[in-house]
mmCIF file of C-alpha atoms and ligand atoms in Angstrom:
data_model
loop_
_atom_site.group_PDB
_atom_site.id
_atom_site.type_symbol
_atom_site.label_atom_id
_atom_site.label_comp_id
_atom_site.label_asym_id
_atom_site.label_seq_id
_atom_site.Cartn_x
_atom_site.Cartn_y
_atom_site.Cartn_z
ATOM 1 C CA MET D 1 -18.287 21.306 -2.778
ATOM 2 C CA ILE D 2 -18.182 19.583 -6.142
ATOM 3 C CA GLU D 3 -20.719 17.169 -7.553
ATOM 4 C CA ILE D 4 -19.589 14.302 -9.774
ATOM 5 C CA PRO D 5 -21.481 11.470 -11.485
ATOM 6 C CA GLN D 6 -21.150 8.280 -9.446
ATOM 7 C CA PRO D 7 -17.644 6.972 -10.184
ATOM 8 C CA ASP D 8 -16.635 3.530 -11.462
ATOM 9 C CA ASP D 9 -13.667 1.406 -10.482
ATOM 10 C CA TRP D 10 -12.348 -0.270 -13.618
ATOM 11 C CA HIS D 11 -9.821 -2.472 -11.782
ATOM 12 C CA VAL D 12 -10.438 -3.975 -8.352
ATOM 13 C CA HIS D 13 -9.512 -7.098 -6.386
ATOM 14 C CA LEU D 14 -12.482 -8.146 -4.260
ATOM 15 C CA ARG D 15 -10.923 -11.455 -3.126
ATOM 16 C CA ASP D 16 -13.104 -14.231 -1.700
ATOM 17 C CA ASP D 17 -14.468 -15.660 1.557
ATOM 18 C CA ASP D 18 -13.831 -13.553 4.702
ATOM 19 C CA MET D 19 -11.773 -10.952 2.842
ATOM 20 C CA LEU D 20 -14.550 -10.461 0.269
ATOM 21 C CA GLN D 21 -17.037 -9.996 3.113
ATOM 22 C CA ALA D 22 -14.780 -7.421 4.746
ATOM 23 C CA VAL D 23 -13.911 -5.333 1.675
ATOM 24 C CA VAL D 24 -16.807 -5.378 -0.804
ATOM 25 C CA GLY D 25 -18.847 -2.747 1.060
ATOM 26 C CA TYR D 26 -16.152 -0.113 0.592
ATOM 27 C CA THR D 27 -16.415 -0.487 -3.177
ATOM 28 C CA ALA D 28 -20.176 -1.085 -3.324
ATOM 29 C CA ARG D 29 -21.158 1.976 -1.278
ATOM 30 C CA ARG D 30 -19.240 4.307 -3.524
ATOM 31 C CA PHE D 31 -18.601 2.938 -7.008
ATOM 32 C CA ARG D 32 -21.072 1.797 -9.654
ATOM 33 C CA TYR D 33 -19.256 -0.473 -12.127
ATOM 34 C CA ALA D 34 -16.420 -2.521 -10.670
ATOM 35 C CA MET D 35 -14.200 -4.490 -13.033
ATOM 36 C CA VAL D 36 -13.461 -7.526 -10.851
ATOM 37 C CA MET D 37 -10.025 -9.066 -11.293
ATOM 38 C CA PRO D 38 -9.854 -12.847 -11.741
ATOM 39 C CA ASN D 39 -6.642 -13.609 -9.815
ATOM 40 C CA LEU D 40 -8.195 -15.660 -7.044
ATOM 41 C CA ALA D 41 -6.096 -18.436 -5.507
ATOM 42 C CA THR D 42 -7.711 -20.579 -8.214
ATOM 43 C CA PRO D 43 -7.764 -18.262 -11.257
ATOM 44 C CA VAL D 44 -11.182 -17.586 -12.806
ATOM 45 C CA VAL D 45 -10.915 -19.143 -16.278
ATOM 46 C CA SER D 46 -14.481 -20.123 -17.200
ATOM 47 C CA THR D 47 -17.855 -18.436 -17.479
ATOM 48 C CA ALA D 48 -19.205 -20.878 -14.887
ATOM 49 C CA ALA D 49 -16.491 -19.944 -12.380
ATOM 50 C CA ALA D 50 -17.025 -16.225 -13.035
ATOM 51 C CA THR D 51 -20.780 -16.612 -12.559
ATOM 52 C CA ALA D 52 -20.279 -18.452 -9.270
ATOM 53 C CA TYR D 53 -17.849 -15.730 -8.137
ATOM 54 C CA LEU D 54 -20.345 -13.017 -9.104
ATOM 55 C CA ASP D 55 -22.979 -14.795 -7.002
ATOM 56 C CA ARG D 56 -20.614 -14.768 -4.000
ATOM 57 C CA ILE D 57 -19.899 -11.057 -4.550
ATOM 58 C CA ARG D 58 -23.619 -10.270 -4.729
ATOM 59 C CA ALA D 59 -24.290 -12.308 -1.583
ATOM 60 C CA ALA D 60 -21.582 -10.355 0.274
ATOM 61 C CA THR D 61 -22.726 -6.919 -0.974
ATOM 62 C CA PRO D 62 -24.350 -4.781 1.741
ATOM 63 C CA SER D 63 -27.948 -3.691 1.183
ATOM 64 C CA ASP D 64 -27.057 0.030 1.334
ATOM 65 C CA ALA D 65 -24.880 -0.134 -1.798
ATOM 66 C CA LEU D 66 -25.676 2.823 -4.063
ATOM 67 C CA ASP D 67 -25.973 1.136 -7.495
ATOM 68 C CA PHE D 68 -23.272 -1.529 -7.465
ATOM 69 C CA ARG D 69 -22.604 -3.383 -10.731
ATOM 70 C CA PRO D 70 -19.704 -5.827 -10.563
ATOM 71 C CA VAL D 71 -18.521 -6.985 -13.996
ATOM 72 C CA MET D 72 -16.481 -10.122 -14.398
ATOM 73 C CA THR D 73 -13.202 -10.958 -16.112
ATOM 74 C CA LEU D 74 -11.419 -14.176 -17.045
ATOM 75 C CA TYR D 75 -7.748 -14.852 -16.362
ATOM 76 C CA CYS D 76 -5.843 -15.165 -19.648
ATOM 77 C CA SER D 77 -4.456 -18.688 -19.793
ATOM 78 C CA SER D 78 -4.468 -21.749 -21.985
ATOM 79 C CA ALA D 79 -7.242 -23.066 -19.704
ATOM 80 C CA ILE D 80 -9.730 -20.628 -21.313
ATOM 81 C CA ASP D 81 -11.947 -22.284 -23.910
ATOM 82 C CA PRO D 82 -12.537 -19.605 -26.602
ATOM 83 C CA GLY D 83 -16.051 -20.962 -27.189
ATOM 84 C CA ASP D 84 -16.902 -20.576 -23.509
ATOM 85 C CA LEU D 85 -15.373 -17.074 -23.522
ATOM 86 C CA ARG D 86 -17.445 -16.084 -26.544
ATOM 87 C CA ALA D 87 -20.641 -17.434 -24.952
ATOM 88 C CA GLY D 88 -19.859 -15.645 -21.685
ATOM 89 C CA ILE D 89 -19.295 -12.314 -23.439
ATOM 90 C CA GLU D 90 -22.375 -12.687 -25.631
ATOM 91 C CA LYS D 91 -24.534 -13.438 -22.571
ATOM 92 C CA GLY D 92 -23.156 -10.326 -20.869
ATOM 93 C CA LEU D 93 -21.476 -12.373 -18.121
ATOM 94 C CA ILE D 94 -17.863 -11.652 -19.071
ATOM 95 C CA ALA D 95 -16.637 -8.127 -19.778
ATOM 96 C CA ALA D 96 -12.930 -8.672 -20.455
ATOM 97 C CA VAL D 97 -9.896 -10.967 -20.224
ATOM 98 C CA LYS D 98 -6.922 -10.059 -18.020
ATOM 99 C CA TYR D 99 -3.375 -10.931 -19.052
ATOM 100 C CA TYR D 100 -0.848 -11.430 -16.242
ATOM 101 C CA PRO D 101 2.822 -12.100 -16.947
ATOM 102 C CA ALA D 102 3.612 -15.279 -14.999
ATOM 103 C CA GLY D 103 5.298 -14.404 -11.732
ATOM 104 C CA ALA D 104 4.824 -10.628 -11.975
ATOM 105 C CA THR D 105 2.397 -10.200 -9.100
ATOM 106 C CA THR D 106 -0.008 -11.781 -6.598
ATOM 107 C CA ASN D 107 -1.516 -15.066 -7.825
ATOM 108 C CA SER D 108 0.085 -14.794 -11.260
ATOM 109 C CA ALA D 109 1.714 -18.232 -11.413
ATOM 110 C CA ALA D 110 -0.865 -19.282 -14.024
ATOM 111 C CA GLY D 111 -0.101 -16.274 -16.233
ATOM 112 C CA GLY D 112 1.621 -16.101 -19.601
ATOM 113 C CA SER D 113 5.260 -16.119 -20.545
ATOM 114 C CA SER D 114 4.566 -14.495 -23.919
ATOM 115 C CA MET D 115 1.563 -12.490 -25.077
ATOM 116 C CA ALA D 116 1.878 -14.128 -28.478
ATOM 117 C CA ASP D 117 0.699 -17.448 -27.040
ATOM 118 C CA PHE D 118 -2.993 -16.534 -26.771
ATOM 119 C CA MET D 119 -4.078 -15.588 -30.291
ATOM 120 C CA PRO D 120 -7.379 -17.538 -30.225
ATOM 121 C CA ILE D 121 -8.407 -15.607 -27.116
ATOM 122 C CA TYR D 122 -7.562 -12.251 -28.717
ATOM 123 C CA GLU D 123 -9.462 -13.212 -31.875
ATOM 124 C CA THR D 124 -12.521 -13.946 -29.742
ATOM 125 C CA LEU D 125 -12.151 -10.564 -28.035
ATOM 126 C CA VAL D 126 -11.920 -8.774 -31.380
ATOM 127 C CA GLU D 127 -14.960 -10.620 -32.742
ATOM 128 C CA THR D 128 -17.068 -9.894 -29.661
ATOM 129 C CA GLY D 129 -15.813 -6.349 -29.052
ATOM 130 C CA ALA D 130 -14.574 -7.153 -25.518
ATOM 131 C CA ARG D 131 -11.312 -5.710 -24.194
ATOM 132 C CA LEU D 132 -7.986 -7.249 -23.210
ATOM 133 C CA LEU D 133 -6.735 -5.928 -19.868
ATOM 134 C CA VAL D 134 -2.967 -6.082 -19.466
ATOM 135 C CA HIS D 135 -0.665 -6.100 -16.462
ATOM 136 C CA ALA D 136 2.282 -4.602 -18.316
ATOM 137 C CA GLU D 137 5.374 -5.575 -16.376
ATOM 138 C CA SER D 138 8.356 -7.565 -17.551
ATOM 139 C CA THR D 139 9.468 -10.435 -15.350
ATOM 140 C CA ASP D 140 12.981 -10.501 -16.819
ATOM 141 C CA PRO D 141 15.323 -10.537 -13.786
ATOM 142 C CA ALA D 142 17.961 -8.724 -15.846
ATOM 143 C CA ILE D 143 15.708 -5.661 -16.105
ATOM 144 C CA ASP D 144 15.628 -3.175 -13.245
ATOM 145 C CA ILE D 145 12.333 -3.305 -11.351
ATOM 146 C CA PHE D 146 11.629 0.384 -12.097
ATOM 147 C CA ALA D 147 12.121 -0.196 -15.855
ATOM 148 C CA ARG D 148 9.915 -3.258 -16.207
ATOM 149 C CA GLU D 149 6.739 -1.519 -17.346
ATOM 150 C CA GLU D 150 8.442 0.128 -20.284
ATOM 151 C CA ALA D 151 10.281 -3.101 -21.148
ATOM 152 C CA PHE D 152 7.028 -5.046 -21.290
ATOM 153 C CA LEU D 153 5.320 -2.390 -23.406
ATOM 154 C CA VAL D 154 8.182 -2.386 -25.905
ATOM 155 C CA ASP D 155 8.861 -6.131 -26.007
ATOM 156 C CA GLN D 156 5.367 -7.593 -25.625
ATOM 157 C CA LEU D 157 2.481 -5.187 -26.064
ATOM 158 C CA ALA D 158 3.748 -3.040 -28.949
ATOM 159 C CA PRO D 159 4.245 -6.096 -31.200
ATOM 160 C CA LEU D 160 0.798 -7.415 -30.266
ATOM 161 C CA CYS D 161 -0.862 -4.068 -31.031
ATOM 162 C CA ALA D 162 0.954 -4.010 -34.379
ATOM 163 C CA ARG D 163 -0.139 -7.579 -35.142
ATOM 164 C CA ILE D 164 -3.795 -7.107 -34.108
ATOM 165 C CA PRO D 165 -4.479 -3.362 -34.343
ATOM 166 C CA GLU D 166 -8.215 -3.933 -33.921
ATOM 167 C CA LEU D 167 -7.726 -5.522 -30.463
ATOM 168 C CA ALA D 168 -8.960 -3.067 -27.800
ATOM 169 C CA VAL D 169 -6.524 -3.013 -24.886
ATOM 170 C CA THR D 170 -6.596 -1.425 -21.446
ATOM 171 C CA VAL D 171 -3.089 -1.034 -20.037
ATOM 172 C CA GLU D 172 -3.796 -1.437 -16.342
ATOM 173 C CA HIS D 173 -2.389 0.655 -13.513
ATOM 174 C CA ILE D 174 0.198 2.516 -15.606
ATOM 175 C CA SER D 175 3.031 3.656 -13.376
ATOM 176 C CA THR D 176 5.449 5.536 -15.643
ATOM 177 C CA SER D 177 5.667 8.284 -18.243
ATOM 178 C CA ALA D 178 6.377 5.446 -20.706
ATOM 179 C CA GLY D 179 2.967 3.961 -19.910
ATOM 180 C CA ALA D 180 1.209 7.280 -20.550
ATOM 181 C CA ASP D 181 3.150 7.795 -23.795
ATOM 182 C CA PHE D 182 2.317 4.283 -24.969
ATOM 183 C CA VAL D 183 -1.416 4.873 -24.600
ATOM 184 C CA ARG D 184 -1.211 8.265 -26.302
ATOM 185 C CA GLU D 185 0.613 6.653 -29.234
ATOM 186 C CA HIS D 186 -1.527 3.510 -29.644
ATOM 187 C CA PRO D 187 -5.029 4.372 -30.853
ATOM 188 C CA ASN D 188 -6.809 1.227 -29.695
ATOM 189 C CA THR D 189 -5.492 1.384 -26.145
ATOM 190 C CA ALA D 190 -6.656 3.032 -22.934
ATOM 191 C CA ALA D 191 -5.169 3.153 -19.447
ATOM 192 C CA THR D 192 -6.236 2.929 -15.857
ATOM 193 C CA ILE D 193 -4.305 4.764 -13.143
ATOM 194 C CA THR D 194 -4.515 4.048 -9.412
ATOM 195 C CA PRO D 195 -4.868 6.568 -6.574
ATOM 196 C CA HIS D 196 -1.546 5.481 -5.078
ATOM 197 C CA HIS D 197 0.420 5.898 -8.313
ATOM 198 C CA LEU D 198 -1.021 9.436 -8.617
ATOM 199 C CA ALA D 199 -0.314 10.399 -5.030
ATOM 200 C CA ARG D 200 2.954 8.727 -4.043
ATOM 201 C CA GLU D 201 6.451 8.278 -5.434
ATOM 202 C CA ARG D 202 9.075 5.647 -4.715
ATOM 203 C CA SER D 203 10.747 7.812 -2.081
ATOM 204 C CA ASP D 204 7.539 7.531 -0.049
ATOM 205 C CA LEU D 205 7.917 3.760 -0.253
ATOM 206 C CA LEU D 206 11.587 3.565 0.631
ATOM 207 C CA ALA D 207 13.076 6.751 2.099
ATOM 208 C CA ASP D 208 11.688 7.057 5.608
ATOM 209 C CA GLY D 209 11.475 3.443 6.760
ATOM 210 C CA MET D 210 10.344 0.791 4.286
ATOM 211 C CA ARG D 211 6.561 0.927 3.837
ATOM 212 C CA PRO D 212 5.041 -2.467 2.983
ATOM 213 C CA ASP D 213 1.571 -0.851 2.861
ATOM 214 C CA LEU D 214 2.746 1.108 -0.234
ATOM 215 C CA TYR D 215 4.319 -1.912 -1.913
ATOM 216 C CA CYS D 216 2.412 -2.973 -5.012
ATOM 217 C CA LYS D 217 2.961 -4.124 -8.569
ATOM 218 C CA PRO D 218 3.881 -2.347 -10.678
ATOM 219 C CA VAL D 219 5.970 -0.667 -7.994
ATOM 220 C CA ILE D 220 5.343 3.022 -7.367
ATOM 221 C CA ASN D 221 7.923 4.758 -9.554
ATOM 222 C CA SER D 222 9.800 8.089 -9.594
ATOM 223 C CA ALA D 223 8.459 11.561 -8.856
ATOM 224 C CA SER D 224 8.750 12.499 -12.521
ATOM 225 C CA ASP D 225 6.757 9.406 -13.477
ATOM 226 C CA ARG D 226 4.083 10.378 -10.960
ATOM 227 C CA ASP D 227 3.997 13.871 -12.438
ATOM 228 C CA ALA D 228 3.549 12.394 -15.918
ATOM 229 C CA LEU D 229 0.661 10.260 -14.644
ATOM 230 C CA LEU D 230 -0.942 13.305 -13.013
ATOM 231 C CA GLY D 231 -0.529 15.245 -16.241
ATOM 232 C CA PHE D 232 -2.204 12.462 -18.206
ATOM 233 C CA ALA D 233 -5.028 11.940 -15.693
ATOM 234 C CA THR D 234 -5.899 15.650 -15.593
ATOM 235 C CA SER D 235 -5.443 16.229 -19.346
ATOM 236 C CA GLY D 236 -8.991 15.454 -20.420
ATOM 237 C CA ASP D 237 -7.713 12.635 -22.656
ATOM 238 C CA PRO D 238 -10.748 10.328 -22.971
ATOM 239 C CA ASN D 239 -8.627 7.168 -22.832
ATOM 240 C CA VAL D 240 -7.501 7.408 -19.210
ATOM 241 C CA PHE D 241 -9.645 6.687 -16.182
ATOM 242 C CA LEU D 242 -9.644 5.387 -12.621
ATOM 243 C CA GLY D 243 -8.891 1.776 -11.780
ATOM 244 C CA THR D 244 -8.062 1.659 -8.098
ATOM 245 C CA ASP D 245 -6.250 -1.707 -8.167
ATOM 246 C CA SER D 246 -7.461 -1.950 -4.584
ATOM 247 C CA ALA D 247 -5.759 -5.170 -3.478
ATOM 248 C CA PRO D 248 -6.148 -6.104 0.193
ATOM 249 C CA HIS D 249 -3.614 -8.317 1.936
ATOM 250 C CA PRO D 250 -3.625 -9.118 5.636
ATOM 251 C CA THR D 251 -0.899 -7.392 7.612
ATOM 252 C CA SER D 252 0.509 -10.843 8.387
ATOM 253 C CA ALA D 253 1.340 -11.138 4.667
ATOM 254 C CA LYS D 254 2.430 -7.501 4.252
ATOM 255 C CA TYR D 255 4.752 -7.128 7.218
ATOM 256 C CA GLY D 256 6.557 -10.454 7.068
ATOM 257 C CA PRO D 257 9.956 -11.163 5.528
ATOM 258 C CA LYS D 258 8.494 -10.987 1.994
ATOM 259 C CA ALA D 259 5.738 -8.386 1.643
ATOM 260 C CA LYS D 260 2.880 -9.245 -0.707
ATOM 261 C CA ALA D 261 2.207 -6.671 -3.401
ATOM 262 C CA GLY D 262 -1.038 -4.719 -3.196
ATOM 263 C CA VAL D 263 -2.462 -1.495 -1.707
ATOM 264 C CA PHE D 264 -5.952 -1.497 -0.181
ATOM 265 C CA ASN D 265 -7.445 1.818 -1.271
ATOM 266 C CA ALA D 266 -11.160 1.088 -1.764
ATOM 267 C CA ALA D 267 -11.964 3.048 1.401
ATOM 268 C CA TYR D 268 -10.286 6.376 0.577
ATOM 269 C CA GLY D 269 -9.032 6.115 -3.018
ATOM 270 C CA LEU D 270 -11.543 8.690 -4.246
ATOM 271 C CA GLU D 271 -10.435 11.210 -1.608
ATOM 272 C CA VAL D 272 -6.801 10.590 -2.593
ATOM 273 C CA VAL D 273 -7.523 11.261 -6.269
ATOM 274 C CA ALA D 274 -9.600 14.346 -5.413
ATOM 275 C CA GLU D 275 -6.728 15.724 -3.337
ATOM 276 C CA THR D 276 -4.188 15.207 -6.150
ATOM 277 C CA PHE D 277 -6.509 16.995 -8.613
ATOM 278 C CA HIS D 278 -7.160 19.763 -6.058
ATOM 279 C CA GLN D 279 -3.427 20.306 -5.596
ATOM 280 C CA LEU D 280 -3.109 20.813 -9.369
ATOM 281 C CA ASP D 281 -6.177 23.069 -9.504
ATOM 282 C CA ALA D 282 -7.716 20.477 -11.832
ATOM 283 C CA LEU D 283 -10.905 19.465 -10.008
ATOM 284 C CA ASP D 284 -12.832 20.373 -13.169
ATOM 285 C CA GLN D 285 -11.264 17.241 -14.739
ATOM 286 C CA LEU D 286 -12.148 14.897 -11.872
ATOM 287 C CA ALA D 287 -15.498 13.719 -13.243
ATOM 288 C CA ALA D 288 -13.927 12.789 -16.581
ATOM 289 C CA PHE D 289 -11.227 10.727 -14.889
ATOM 290 C CA VAL D 290 -13.292 8.936 -12.239
ATOM 291 C CA SER D 291 -16.751 8.841 -13.829
ATOM 292 C CA THR D 292 -17.288 9.488 -17.528
ATOM 293 C CA ASN D 293 -14.182 8.465 -19.518
ATOM 294 C CA GLY D 294 -14.397 4.844 -18.394
ATOM 295 C CA CYS D 295 -18.114 4.653 -19.172
ATOM 296 C CA ALA D 296 -17.438 5.763 -22.740
ATOM 297 C CA VAL D 297 -14.529 3.351 -23.250
ATOM 298 C CA TYR D 298 -16.537 0.414 -21.877
ATOM 299 C CA GLY D 299 -19.715 1.497 -23.663
ATOM 300 C CA VAL D 300 -21.943 1.768 -20.592
ATOM 301 C CA GLU D 301 -24.554 4.428 -19.936
ATOM 302 C CA PRO D 302 -23.762 7.358 -17.624
ATOM 303 C CA PRO D 303 -24.851 6.916 -13.996
ATOM 304 C CA GLU D 304 -28.087 8.147 -12.403
ATOM 305 C CA HIS D 305 -26.570 8.999 -9.027
ATOM 306 C CA THR D 306 -24.054 11.663 -8.093
ATOM 307 C CA LEU D 307 -21.602 12.121 -5.228
ATOM 308 C CA HIS D 308 -20.820 15.342 -3.397
ATOM 309 C CA LEU D 309 -17.167 15.858 -2.462
ATOM 310 C CA THR D 310 -16.395 18.582 0.043
ATOM 311 C CA ARG D 311 -12.894 19.639 1.055
ATOM 312 C CA GLU D 312 -12.966 20.527 4.722
ATOM 313 C CA ALA D 313 -10.842 19.374 7.611
ATOM 314 C CA VAL D 314 -12.837 16.708 9.413
ATOM 315 C CA ASP D 315 -12.528 16.361 13.164
ATOM 316 C CA ALA D 316 -13.430 12.690 13.374
ATOM 317 C CA ASP D 317 -10.417 10.434 13.015
ATOM 318 C CA ARG D 318 -10.634 8.229 9.976
ATOM 319 C CA ALA D 319 -10.320 4.475 10.473
ATOM 320 C CA THR D 320 -6.821 3.295 9.630
ATOM 321 C CA GLU D 321 -7.480 -0.436 9.287
ATOM 322 C CA LEU D 322 -10.205 -3.020 8.859
ATOM 323 C CA HIS D 323 -10.622 -6.424 10.454
ATOM 324 C CA THR D 324 -11.912 -9.579 8.825
ATOM 325 C CA ALA D 325 -14.111 -12.130 10.575
ATOM 326 C CA SER D 326 -11.173 -14.518 10.768
ATOM 327 C CA GLY D 327 -9.067 -11.975 12.657
ATOM 328 C CA ASP D 328 -6.922 -10.522 9.872
ATOM 329 C CA THR D 329 -6.141 -6.798 9.749
ATOM 330 C CA VAL D 330 -5.779 -4.737 6.544
ATOM 331 C CA VAL D 331 -4.214 -1.248 6.482
ATOM 332 C CA LEU D 332 -6.374 1.408 4.755
ATOM 333 C CA PHE D 333 -4.491 3.604 2.282
ATOM 334 C CA GLY D 334 -5.156 7.350 2.196
ATOM 335 C CA THR D 335 -6.219 8.287 5.729
ATOM 336 C CA ASP D 336 -4.422 11.655 5.477
ATOM 337 C CA GLU D 337 -6.307 12.659 2.342
ATOM 338 C CA ALA D 338 -9.535 11.224 3.755
ATOM 339 C CA SER D 339 -9.270 13.578 6.722
ATOM 340 C CA LEU D 340 -9.472 16.518 4.258
ATOM 341 C CA TRP D 341 -12.524 15.336 2.296
ATOM 342 C CA THR D 342 -16.118 14.352 2.923
ATOM 343 C CA VAL D 343 -17.887 12.206 0.328
ATOM 344 C CA ALA D 344 -21.663 11.824 0.407
ATOM 345 C CA PRO D 345 -24.384 10.678 -2.009
ATOM 346 C CA GLY D 346 -25.655 13.667 -4.032
HETATM 347 C C1 LIG X 401 -2.569 -7.329 -6.998
HETATM 348 C C2 LIG X 401 -3.113 -8.363 -5.996
HETATM 349 O O1 LIG X 401 -2.700 -8.345 -4.834
HETATM 350 O O2 LIG X 401 -3.977 -9.150 -6.386
HETATM 351 N N1 LIG X 401 -1.400 -6.728 -6.436
HETATM 352 C C3 LIG X 401 -0.854 -5.549 -6.789
HETATM 353 O O3 LIG X 401 0.212 -5.227 -6.268
HETATM 354 N N2 LIG X 401 -1.416 -4.740 -7.657
HETATM 355 C C4 LIG X 401 -2.321 -7.974 -8.299
HETATM 356 C C5 LIG X 401 -2.074 -7.000 -9.415
HETATM 357 O O4 LIG X 401 -2.982 -6.338 -9.904
HETATM 358 O O5 LIG X 401 -0.907 -6.877 -9.815
HETATM 359 ZN ZN1 LIG X 402 -4.654 -5.432 -9.906
#
């Protein structure tokens, strides 16, 4: 059995309406801080919209949540008013701004075509000390899908970091050795890594029947990239921490002719990460990755609660899917790992 401080999820999609109702409990019963992504069908671009969304999240949160603290983000677009952003950050309502390349992923049509287009937003972030969160993936059709993270980092983010070195950046859900190297080499950057990018490689996605439930953006990359991510996550580097990128889609949208990108891992993501660390004999680094590094980067106090994680084969079959009130089904990622671990409040 190991005991860890209550973990945080620094990148999560909680959705809205019935899907929000169905998924928020998985996050709220386990994680403390949750950095809530703003890519709703109508992107969250104002403090008022973020506050209304936070109210809906709170209303949907089950009463047995441990110590759930959703924090809100705005969607980087020309629709953001820098004055409103500043006021939202100063009131403690907005924690960060998320940059999406237009067309890279789910609900990203309102994203940017060049990072250089949003200087007033970045200046506000620098002045207020809030972070820019970046989906680092090129949308250039001439670039191979497995090379798009590195291309974006080289073409877009490196020039921005050189131009505004004081801008604090979180490179979200890094998926390649290039992503890990970028964060090691750029002092004002940090990275989140997802459970599925630590535990799977692209062969799992494609080799034995195509697996829409493992399809996400950025796409799960090669085995050597996964090994580089595992090396970074278990290294003790203070600038890397868990962001699950839990992103539920109904099976009707995942198993159709054009699968939507996103893996729903809020249920078992912690077990998946624990198993990857266990396999590397690195469980002594788990608390840093899932609990304490992110707190330090985001400047929040350490948690009061702890979780106990026990590795033991569990007889009870783990649920493999959830159902929303409107009849949608979502596949739960990580049932195999979940059958090896028990997680309980400490
Ligand atoms: C996310 C979603 O579905 O909202 N999908 C994903 O594959 N990760 C969007 C995102 O974070 O890219
Ligand atoms: Zn995401």
